[in-house]
PDB file of C-alpha atoms in Angstrom:
ATOM      1  CA  UNK Z   1     -10.147  -4.460  -7.561  1.00 79.00           C
ATOM      2  CA  UNK Z   2      -7.914  -2.537  -5.230  1.00 87.00           C
ATOM      3  CA  UNK Z   3      -8.110   0.787  -3.451  1.00 94.00           C
ATOM      4  CA  UNK Z   4      -5.500   2.920  -1.725  1.00 96.00           C
ATOM      5  CA  UNK Z   5      -6.076   5.402   1.057  1.00 96.00           C
ATOM      6  CA  UNK Z   6      -3.619   8.101   1.966  1.00 96.00           C
ATOM      7  CA  UNK Z   7      -5.263   9.728   4.942  1.00 91.00           C
ATOM      8  CA  UNK Z   8      -3.099  12.835   5.049  1.00 94.00           C
ATOM      9  CA  UNK Z   9      -3.347  15.241   2.134  1.00 94.00           C
ATOM     10  CA  UNK Z  10      -0.619  17.435   3.620  1.00 96.00           C
ATOM     11  CA  UNK Z  11       2.076  16.795   6.190  1.00 97.00           C
ATOM     12  CA  UNK Z  12       4.013  19.838   7.393  1.00 97.00           C
ATOM     13  CA  UNK Z  13       7.256  19.074   9.194  1.00 97.00           C
ATOM     14  CA  UNK Z  14      10.395  20.897  10.245  1.00 97.00           C
ATOM     15  CA  UNK Z  15      13.752  20.088   8.736  1.00 97.00           C
ATOM     16  CA  UNK Z  16      15.630  17.233  10.478  1.00 97.00           C
ATOM     17  CA  UNK Z  17      12.445  15.960  12.094  1.00 98.00           C
ATOM     18  CA  UNK Z  18      11.202  12.414  11.452  1.00 98.00           C
ATOM     19  CA  UNK Z  19       8.190  11.857   9.236  1.00 98.00           C
ATOM     20  CA  UNK Z  20       5.709   9.091   8.498  1.00 97.00           C
ATOM     21  CA  UNK Z  21       3.338   9.164   5.538  1.00 98.00           C
ATOM     22  CA  UNK Z  22       0.504   6.731   5.912  1.00 97.00           C
ATOM     23  CA  UNK Z  23      -0.852   4.381   3.287  1.00 98.00           C
ATOM     24  CA  UNK Z  24      -3.546   1.736   3.670  1.00 97.00           C
ATOM     25  CA  UNK Z  25      -4.805  -0.464   0.902  1.00 96.00           C
ATOM     26  CA  UNK Z  26      -7.661  -2.822   0.207  1.00 95.00           C
ATOM     27  CA  UNK Z  27      -7.420  -5.833  -2.065  1.00 90.00           C
ATOM     28  CA  UNK Z  28      -8.929  -9.288  -2.365  1.00 87.00           C
ATOM     29  CA  UNK Z  29      -5.661 -10.687  -3.758  1.00 86.00           C
ATOM     30  CA  UNK Z  30      -1.993 -10.365  -2.948  1.00 87.00           C
ATOM     31  CA  UNK Z  31      -0.437  -7.131  -4.094  1.00 89.00           C
ATOM     32  CA  UNK Z  32       2.796  -5.413  -4.935  1.00 91.00           C
ATOM     33  CA  UNK Z  33       3.232  -2.047  -3.230  1.00 94.00           C
ATOM     34  CA  UNK Z  34       4.978   1.107  -4.388  1.00 95.00           C
ATOM     35  CA  UNK Z  35       5.763   4.622  -3.306  1.00 97.00           C
ATOM     36  CA  UNK Z  36       6.323   7.226  -5.992  1.00 96.00           C
ATOM     37  CA  UNK Z  37       7.468  10.809  -5.460  1.00 96.00           C
ATOM     38  CA  UNK Z  38       6.809  13.865  -7.581  1.00 94.00           C
ATOM     39  CA  UNK Z  39       9.151  16.785  -6.983  1.00 93.00           C
ATOM     40  CA  UNK Z  40       7.966  20.225  -8.130  1.00 87.00           C
ATOM     41  CA  UNK Z  41       7.817  20.449 -11.917  1.00 81.00           C
ATOM     42  CA  UNK Z  42       9.059  16.898 -12.358  1.00 86.00           C
ATOM     43  CA  UNK Z  43       7.580  13.522 -13.200  1.00 87.00           C
ATOM     44  CA  UNK Z  44       6.778  10.556 -10.994  1.00 92.00           C
ATOM     45  CA  UNK Z  45       9.872   8.832  -9.655  1.00 93.00           C
ATOM     46  CA  UNK Z  46       9.894   5.430  -8.018  1.00 93.00           C
ATOM     47  CA  UNK Z  47      10.953   5.792  -4.393  1.00 96.00           C
ATOM     48  CA  UNK Z  48      10.709   2.161  -3.310  1.00 95.00           C
ATOM     49  CA  UNK Z  49       8.739  -1.014  -3.840  1.00 93.00           C
ATOM     50  CA  UNK Z  50       7.682  -4.126  -1.977  1.00 93.00           C
ATOM     51  CA  UNK Z  51       7.477  -7.238  -4.122  1.00 89.00           C
ATOM     52  CA  UNK Z  52       8.229 -10.058  -1.675  1.00 87.00           C
ATOM     53  CA  UNK Z  53      10.579 -11.048   1.118  1.00 89.00           C
ATOM     54  CA  UNK Z  54      11.544  -8.702   3.928  1.00 90.00           C
ATOM     55  CA  UNK Z  55       8.690  -6.469   4.959  1.00 92.00           C
ATOM     56  CA  UNK Z  56      11.036  -3.530   5.569  1.00 96.00           C
ATOM     57  CA  UNK Z  57      11.988  -1.958   2.275  1.00 96.00           C
ATOM     58  CA  UNK Z  58      14.624   0.696   1.797  1.00 96.00           C
ATOM     59  CA  UNK Z  59      14.459   3.186  -1.025  1.00 94.00           C
ATOM     60  CA  UNK Z  60      16.254   6.190  -2.362  1.00 93.00           C
ATOM     61  CA  UNK Z  61      17.046   9.350  -0.409  1.00 92.00           C
ATOM     62  CA  UNK Z  62      16.926   7.609   2.972  1.00 95.00           C
ATOM     63  CA  UNK Z  63      13.277   6.614   2.834  1.00 97.00           C
ATOM     64  CA  UNK Z  64      11.968   3.255   3.979  1.00 97.00           C
ATOM     65  CA  UNK Z  65       8.568   1.600   4.199  1.00 97.00           C
ATOM     66  CA  UNK Z  66       7.188  -1.360   6.074  1.00 96.00           C
ATOM     67  CA  UNK Z  67       4.624  -3.740   4.681  1.00 95.00           C
ATOM     68  CA  UNK Z  68       2.137  -4.875   7.294  1.00 95.00           C
ATOM     69  CA  UNK Z  69      -0.165  -7.488   5.825  1.00 92.00           C
ATOM     70  CA  UNK Z  70      -2.440  -7.807   8.848  1.00 93.00           C
ATOM     71  CA  UNK Z  71      -3.069  -4.068   8.907  1.00 93.00           C
ATOM     72  CA  UNK Z  72      -2.957  -3.751   5.102  1.00 95.00           C
ATOM     73  CA  UNK Z  73      -0.586  -0.836   5.438  1.00 96.00           C
ATOM     74  CA  UNK Z  74       2.585   0.348   3.754  1.00 97.00           C
ATOM     75  CA  UNK Z  75       3.652   3.459   5.638  1.00 97.00           C
ATOM     76  CA  UNK Z  76       6.607   5.509   4.421  1.00 98.00           C
ATOM     77  CA  UNK Z  77       9.142   6.839   6.907  1.00 98.00           C
ATOM     78  CA  UNK Z  78      12.264   8.916   7.065  1.00 98.00           C
ATOM     79  CA  UNK Z  79      14.150   9.558  10.318  1.00 97.00           C
ATOM     80  CA  UNK Z  80      15.335  13.053   9.375  1.00 97.00           C
ATOM     81  CA  UNK Z  81      13.902  15.070   6.504  1.00 97.00           C
ATOM     82  CA  UNK Z  82      15.553  17.761   4.399  1.00 97.00           C
ATOM     83  CA  UNK Z  83      14.118  20.781   2.665  1.00 97.00           C
ATOM     84  CA  UNK Z  84      14.717  18.947  -0.615  1.00 96.00           C
ATOM     85  CA  UNK Z  85      12.229  16.236   0.425  1.00 97.00           C
ATOM     86  CA  UNK Z  86       9.406  18.689  -0.156  1.00 97.00           C
ATOM     87  CA  UNK Z  87       7.315  16.901  -2.772  1.00 96.00           C
ATOM     88  CA  UNK Z  88       4.105  14.975  -3.293  1.00 96.00           C
ATOM     89  CA  UNK Z  89       4.227  11.290  -2.399  1.00 97.00           C
ATOM     90  CA  UNK Z  90       1.965   8.659  -3.903  1.00 97.00           C
ATOM     91  CA  UNK Z  91       1.289   5.179  -2.627  1.00 97.00           C
ATOM     92  CA  UNK Z  92       0.252   2.639  -5.259  1.00 95.00           C
ATOM     93  CA  UNK Z  93      -0.625  -1.042  -5.521  1.00 93.00           C
ATOM     94  CA  UNK Z  94      -0.938  -3.599  -8.269  1.00 89.00           C
ATOM     95  CA  UNK Z  95      -2.213  -7.129  -7.959  1.00 84.00           C
ATOM     96  CA  UNK Z  96       0.139 -10.035  -8.412  1.00 79.00           C
ATOM     97  CA  UNK Z  97      -2.052 -11.994 -10.758  1.00 72.00           C
ATOM     98  CA  UNK Z  98      -3.146  -9.734 -13.579  1.00 65.00           C
ATOM     99  CA  UNK Z  99       0.063 -10.209 -15.517  1.00 59.00           C
ATOM    100  CA  UNK Z 100       0.254  -6.488 -16.151  1.00 65.00           C
ATOM    101  CA  UNK Z 101       0.835  -3.689 -13.715  1.00 66.00           C
ATOM    102  CA  UNK Z 102      -2.266  -1.568 -13.724  1.00 83.00           C
ATOM    103  CA  UNK Z 103      -1.396   0.598 -10.778  1.00 90.00           C
ATOM    104  CA  UNK Z 104      -4.017   1.918  -8.396  1.00 93.00           C
ATOM    105  CA  UNK Z 105      -2.877   5.126  -6.724  1.00 95.00           C
ATOM    106  CA  UNK Z 106      -3.804   6.967  -3.587  1.00 96.00           C
ATOM    107  CA  UNK Z 107      -4.654  10.668  -3.702  1.00 95.00           C
ATOM    108  CA  UNK Z 108      -1.155  11.686  -2.704  1.00 96.00           C
ATOM    109  CA  UNK Z 109       0.366  13.336   0.354  1.00 97.00           C
ATOM    110  CA  UNK Z 110       2.149  16.645   0.061  1.00 96.00           C
ATOM    111  CA  UNK Z 111       5.175  16.723   2.346  1.00 97.00           C
ATOM    112  CA  UNK Z 112       6.084  20.290   3.249  1.00 97.00           C
ATOM    113  CA  UNK Z 113       9.467  20.647   4.929  1.00 97.00           C
ATOM    114  CA  UNK Z 114      10.283  24.010   6.455  1.00 97.00           C
ATOM    115  CA  UNK Z 115      13.485  25.311   8.065  1.00 95.00           C
TER     116      UNK Z 115
ATOM    117  CA  UNK L   1      19.382   5.220 -20.917  1.00 64.00           C
ATOM    118  CA  UNK L   2      16.898   7.888 -21.908  1.00 77.00           C
ATOM    119  CA  UNK L   3      13.744   7.991 -19.812  1.00 90.00           C
ATOM    120  CA  UNK L   4      10.124   8.276 -20.835  1.00 94.00           C
ATOM    121  CA  UNK L   5       9.651  11.491 -22.775  1.00 95.00           C
ATOM    122  CA  UNK L   6       6.377  13.357 -23.047  1.00 96.00           C
ATOM    123  CA  UNK L   7       5.469  16.296 -25.245  1.00 96.00           C
ATOM    124  CA  UNK L   8       4.197  18.941 -24.809  1.00 96.00           C
ATOM    125  CA  UNK L   9       4.898  19.631 -21.176  1.00 94.00           C
ATOM    126  CA  UNK L  10       1.974  22.043 -21.041  1.00 96.00           C
ATOM    127  CA  UNK L  11      -0.846  22.744 -23.452  1.00 97.00           C
ATOM    128  CA  UNK L  12      -3.544  25.389 -23.105  1.00 97.00           C
ATOM    129  CA  UNK L  13      -6.490  25.081 -25.465  1.00 97.00           C
ATOM    130  CA  UNK L  14     -10.076  26.231 -25.669  1.00 97.00           C
ATOM    131  CA  UNK L  15     -13.061  24.002 -25.226  1.00 96.00           C
ATOM    132  CA  UNK L  16     -13.889  22.277 -28.473  1.00 96.00           C
ATOM    133  CA  UNK L  17     -10.348  22.277 -29.807  1.00 97.00           C
ATOM    134  CA  UNK L  18      -8.179  19.234 -30.396  1.00 97.00           C
ATOM    135  CA  UNK L  19      -4.970  18.341 -28.615  1.00 97.00           C
ATOM    136  CA  UNK L  20      -2.524  15.531 -29.244  1.00 98.00           C
ATOM    137  CA  UNK L  21      -0.139  14.385 -26.536  1.00 98.00           C
ATOM    138  CA  UNK L  22       2.887  12.305 -27.399  1.00 97.00           C
ATOM    139  CA  UNK L  23       4.854   9.768 -25.383  1.00 97.00           C
ATOM    140  CA  UNK L  24       8.176   8.183 -26.261  1.00 96.00           C
ATOM    141  CA  UNK L  25       8.777   5.182 -24.008  1.00 96.00           C
ATOM    142  CA  UNK L  26      12.118   3.768 -22.976  1.00 94.00           C
ATOM    143  CA  UNK L  27      13.606   1.896 -25.906  1.00 92.00           C
ATOM    144  CA  UNK L  28      12.741  -1.799 -25.788  1.00 90.00           C
ATOM    145  CA  UNK L  29       9.794  -1.418 -23.426  1.00 91.00           C
ATOM    146  CA  UNK L  30       6.850  -3.343 -24.830  1.00 91.00           C
ATOM    147  CA  UNK L  31       4.373  -1.997 -22.316  1.00 92.00           C
ATOM    148  CA  UNK L  32       3.133   1.574 -22.520  1.00 95.00           C
ATOM    149  CA  UNK L  33       0.550   3.062 -20.206  1.00 95.00           C
ATOM    150  CA  UNK L  34      -1.381   6.301 -20.038  1.00 97.00           C
ATOM    151  CA  UNK L  35      -2.597   7.687 -16.720  1.00 97.00           C
ATOM    152  CA  UNK L  36      -4.325  10.937 -15.846  1.00 97.00           C
ATOM    153  CA  UNK L  37      -4.541  13.079 -12.755  1.00 95.00           C
ATOM    154  CA  UNK L  38      -7.379  15.525 -12.536  1.00 94.00           C
ATOM    155  CA  UNK L  39      -6.704  18.248  -9.958  1.00 86.00           C
ATOM    156  CA  UNK L  40      -7.262  17.045  -6.426  1.00 81.00           C
ATOM    157  CA  UNK L  41      -7.974  13.495  -7.452  1.00 89.00           C
ATOM    158  CA  UNK L  42      -6.058  10.263  -7.751  1.00 92.00           C
ATOM    159  CA  UNK L  43      -3.823   9.360 -10.651  1.00 95.00           C
ATOM    160  CA  UNK L  44      -6.037   7.081 -12.702  1.00 95.00           C
ATOM    161  CA  UNK L  45      -5.292   4.466 -15.313  1.00 95.00           C
ATOM    162  CA  UNK L  46      -6.470   5.203 -18.852  1.00 96.00           C
ATOM    163  CA  UNK L  47      -5.078   2.447 -21.050  1.00 95.00           C
ATOM    164  CA  UNK L  48      -2.300  -0.024 -21.688  1.00 94.00           C
ATOM    165  CA  UNK L  49      -0.528  -0.993 -24.898  1.00 94.00           C
ATOM    166  CA  UNK L  50       1.519  -4.110 -25.422  1.00 92.00           C
ATOM    167  CA  UNK L  51       3.610  -3.227 -28.433  1.00 93.00           C
ATOM    168  CA  UNK L  52       1.092  -1.751 -30.881  1.00 93.00           C
ATOM    169  CA  UNK L  53      -1.976  -3.500 -29.462  1.00 93.00           C
ATOM    170  CA  UNK L  54      -4.371  -2.128 -26.883  1.00 93.00           C
ATOM    171  CA  UNK L  55      -4.315  -4.592 -24.005  1.00 90.00           C
ATOM    172  CA  UNK L  56      -6.685  -2.720 -21.729  1.00 91.00           C
ATOM    173  CA  UNK L  57      -8.522   0.510 -22.415  1.00 93.00           C
ATOM    174  CA  UNK L  58     -11.033   0.231 -19.613  1.00 91.00           C
ATOM    175  CA  UNK L  59      -9.987   3.554 -18.113  1.00 93.00           C
ATOM    176  CA  UNK L  60     -10.617   5.706 -21.182  1.00 95.00           C
ATOM    177  CA  UNK L  61     -13.295   8.222 -20.173  1.00 93.00           C
ATOM    178  CA  UNK L  62     -15.231   8.388 -23.455  1.00 92.00           C
ATOM    179  CA  UNK L  63     -14.899   8.285 -27.224  1.00 93.00           C
ATOM    180  CA  UNK L  64     -13.412  11.773 -27.369  1.00 96.00           C
ATOM    181  CA  UNK L  65     -10.136  10.136 -26.389  1.00 97.00           C
ATOM    182  CA  UNK L  66      -8.161   8.216 -28.983  1.00 97.00           C
ATOM    183  CA  UNK L  67      -4.842   6.535 -28.280  1.00 97.00           C
ATOM    184  CA  UNK L  68      -2.515   5.005 -30.815  1.00 96.00           C
ATOM    185  CA  UNK L  69       0.882   3.403 -30.726  1.00 96.00           C
ATOM    186  CA  UNK L  70       2.352   3.354 -34.179  1.00 85.00           C
ATOM    187  CA  UNK L  71       4.648   0.424 -34.838  1.00 87.00           C
ATOM    188  CA  UNK L  72       4.867  -0.307 -31.163  1.00 84.00           C
ATOM    189  CA  UNK L  73       7.131   2.645 -30.522  1.00 92.00           C
ATOM    190  CA  UNK L  74       5.825   6.072 -29.514  1.00 96.00           C
ATOM    191  CA  UNK L  75       2.217   6.689 -28.573  1.00 97.00           C
ATOM    192  CA  UNK L  76      -0.192   9.554 -29.046  1.00 97.00           C
ATOM    193  CA  UNK L  77      -3.276  10.445 -27.063  1.00 98.00           C
ATOM    194  CA  UNK L  78      -5.706  12.690 -28.889  1.00 98.00           C
ATOM    195  CA  UNK L  79      -8.557  14.517 -27.235  1.00 97.00           C
ATOM    196  CA  UNK L  80     -11.177  15.727 -29.705  1.00 96.00           C
ATOM    197  CA  UNK L  81     -13.124  17.838 -28.936  1.00 96.00           C
ATOM    198  CA  UNK L  82     -11.660  18.843 -25.597  1.00 96.00           C
ATOM    199  CA  UNK L  83     -13.982  19.644 -22.690  1.00 96.00           C
ATOM    200  CA  UNK L  84     -13.284  21.548 -19.478  1.00 96.00           C
ATOM    201  CA  UNK L  85     -13.234  18.345 -17.412  1.00 95.00           C
ATOM    202  CA  UNK L  86     -10.364  16.986 -19.522  1.00 96.00           C
ATOM    203  CA  UNK L  87      -7.963  19.381 -17.796  1.00 97.00           C
ATOM    204  CA  UNK L  88      -5.311  17.603 -15.799  1.00 96.00           C
ATOM    205  CA  UNK L  89      -1.902  16.030 -16.035  1.00 96.00           C
ATOM    206  CA  UNK L  90      -1.494  13.106 -18.402  1.00 97.00           C
ATOM    207  CA  UNK L  91       1.282  10.711 -17.475  1.00 97.00           C
ATOM    208  CA  UNK L  92       2.824   8.099 -19.699  1.00 97.00           C
ATOM    209  CA  UNK L  93       4.735   5.116 -18.346  1.00 95.00           C
ATOM    210  CA  UNK L  94       6.538   2.169 -19.848  1.00 93.00           C
ATOM    211  CA  UNK L  95       7.979  -1.161 -18.748  1.00 90.00           C
ATOM    212  CA  UNK L  96       9.444  -4.446 -19.933  1.00 84.00           C
ATOM    213  CA  UNK L  97       7.263  -7.506 -20.042  1.00 76.00           C
ATOM    214  CA  UNK L  98       8.374  -9.843 -17.252  1.00 72.00           C
ATOM    215  CA  UNK L  99       6.995 -12.859 -15.479  1.00 66.00           C
ATOM    216  CA  UNK L 100       7.291 -11.107 -12.156  1.00 70.00           C
ATOM    217  CA  UNK L 101       6.435  -7.651 -10.943  1.00 72.00           C
ATOM    218  CA  UNK L 102       6.124  -5.102 -13.692  1.00 74.00           C
ATOM    219  CA  UNK L 103       7.722  -1.872 -12.502  1.00 84.00           C
ATOM    220  CA  UNK L 104       6.679   1.224 -14.402  1.00 89.00           C
ATOM    221  CA  UNK L 105       8.886   4.177 -15.305  1.00 91.00           C
ATOM    222  CA  UNK L 106       6.898   7.378 -15.652  1.00 94.00           C
ATOM    223  CA  UNK L 107       7.440  10.453 -17.751  1.00 94.00           C
ATOM    224  CA  UNK L 108       7.219  14.022 -16.489  1.00 93.00           C
ATOM    225  CA  UNK L 109       3.634  14.367 -17.642  1.00 95.00           C
ATOM    226  CA  UNK L 110       1.772  16.649 -20.009  1.00 96.00           C
ATOM    227  CA  UNK L 111      -0.361  19.265 -18.307  1.00 95.00           C
ATOM    228  CA  UNK L 112      -3.533  20.026 -20.255  1.00 97.00           C
ATOM    229  CA  UNK L 113      -5.569  23.122 -19.496  1.00 97.00           C
ATOM    230  CA  UNK L 114      -8.896  23.477 -21.268  1.00 97.00           C
ATOM    231  CA  UNK L 115     -10.433  26.959 -21.046  1.00 96.00           C
TER     232      UNK L 115
END
């Protein structure tokens, strides 16, 4: 079984500032890692994923995340945020061996970008 | 390609009533998942269909919930009778069956409010 911890329920930030949303996971097996975003009144959209290879993963809208196996982390970063990045962000994991992606999600982090 | 479509987007019912949520997956996706987010909590797995068969229904809360996937196409999730604690957002997701990572595409969700 896996678990995901998103320590920050809300992250307020000013426009054009950098941001990091933290995600730590726990698993007894190797995992795939995902970040999903939910904009207001919309569904969950895949932001980026780590499956294998380079530990630095780039996603849509200028976001990137780095997989750190030793620290079991997959933090999401953006060097300069926009008002339009205001949304809820979810970190999720699935194990590599189940054959089916039953995702385990964190509680979500609300990113609030103000002018 | 059309995305995952869910209907209704919002349903308000009274305790004891019945509600049926519908999900139309992306055409050709064998895998269909239902997840639920209760307010303030994580998004949690409910069940997984492969075509018309239930592959995993370990996340279904109790026997008031009934999911079907007729002919391996669209799926319905019926709650009967609804209780207050069933309120939340119900997400549907679909994916192809692959030998590697199984990346889910989510719908916009159906918000259920039980009064």
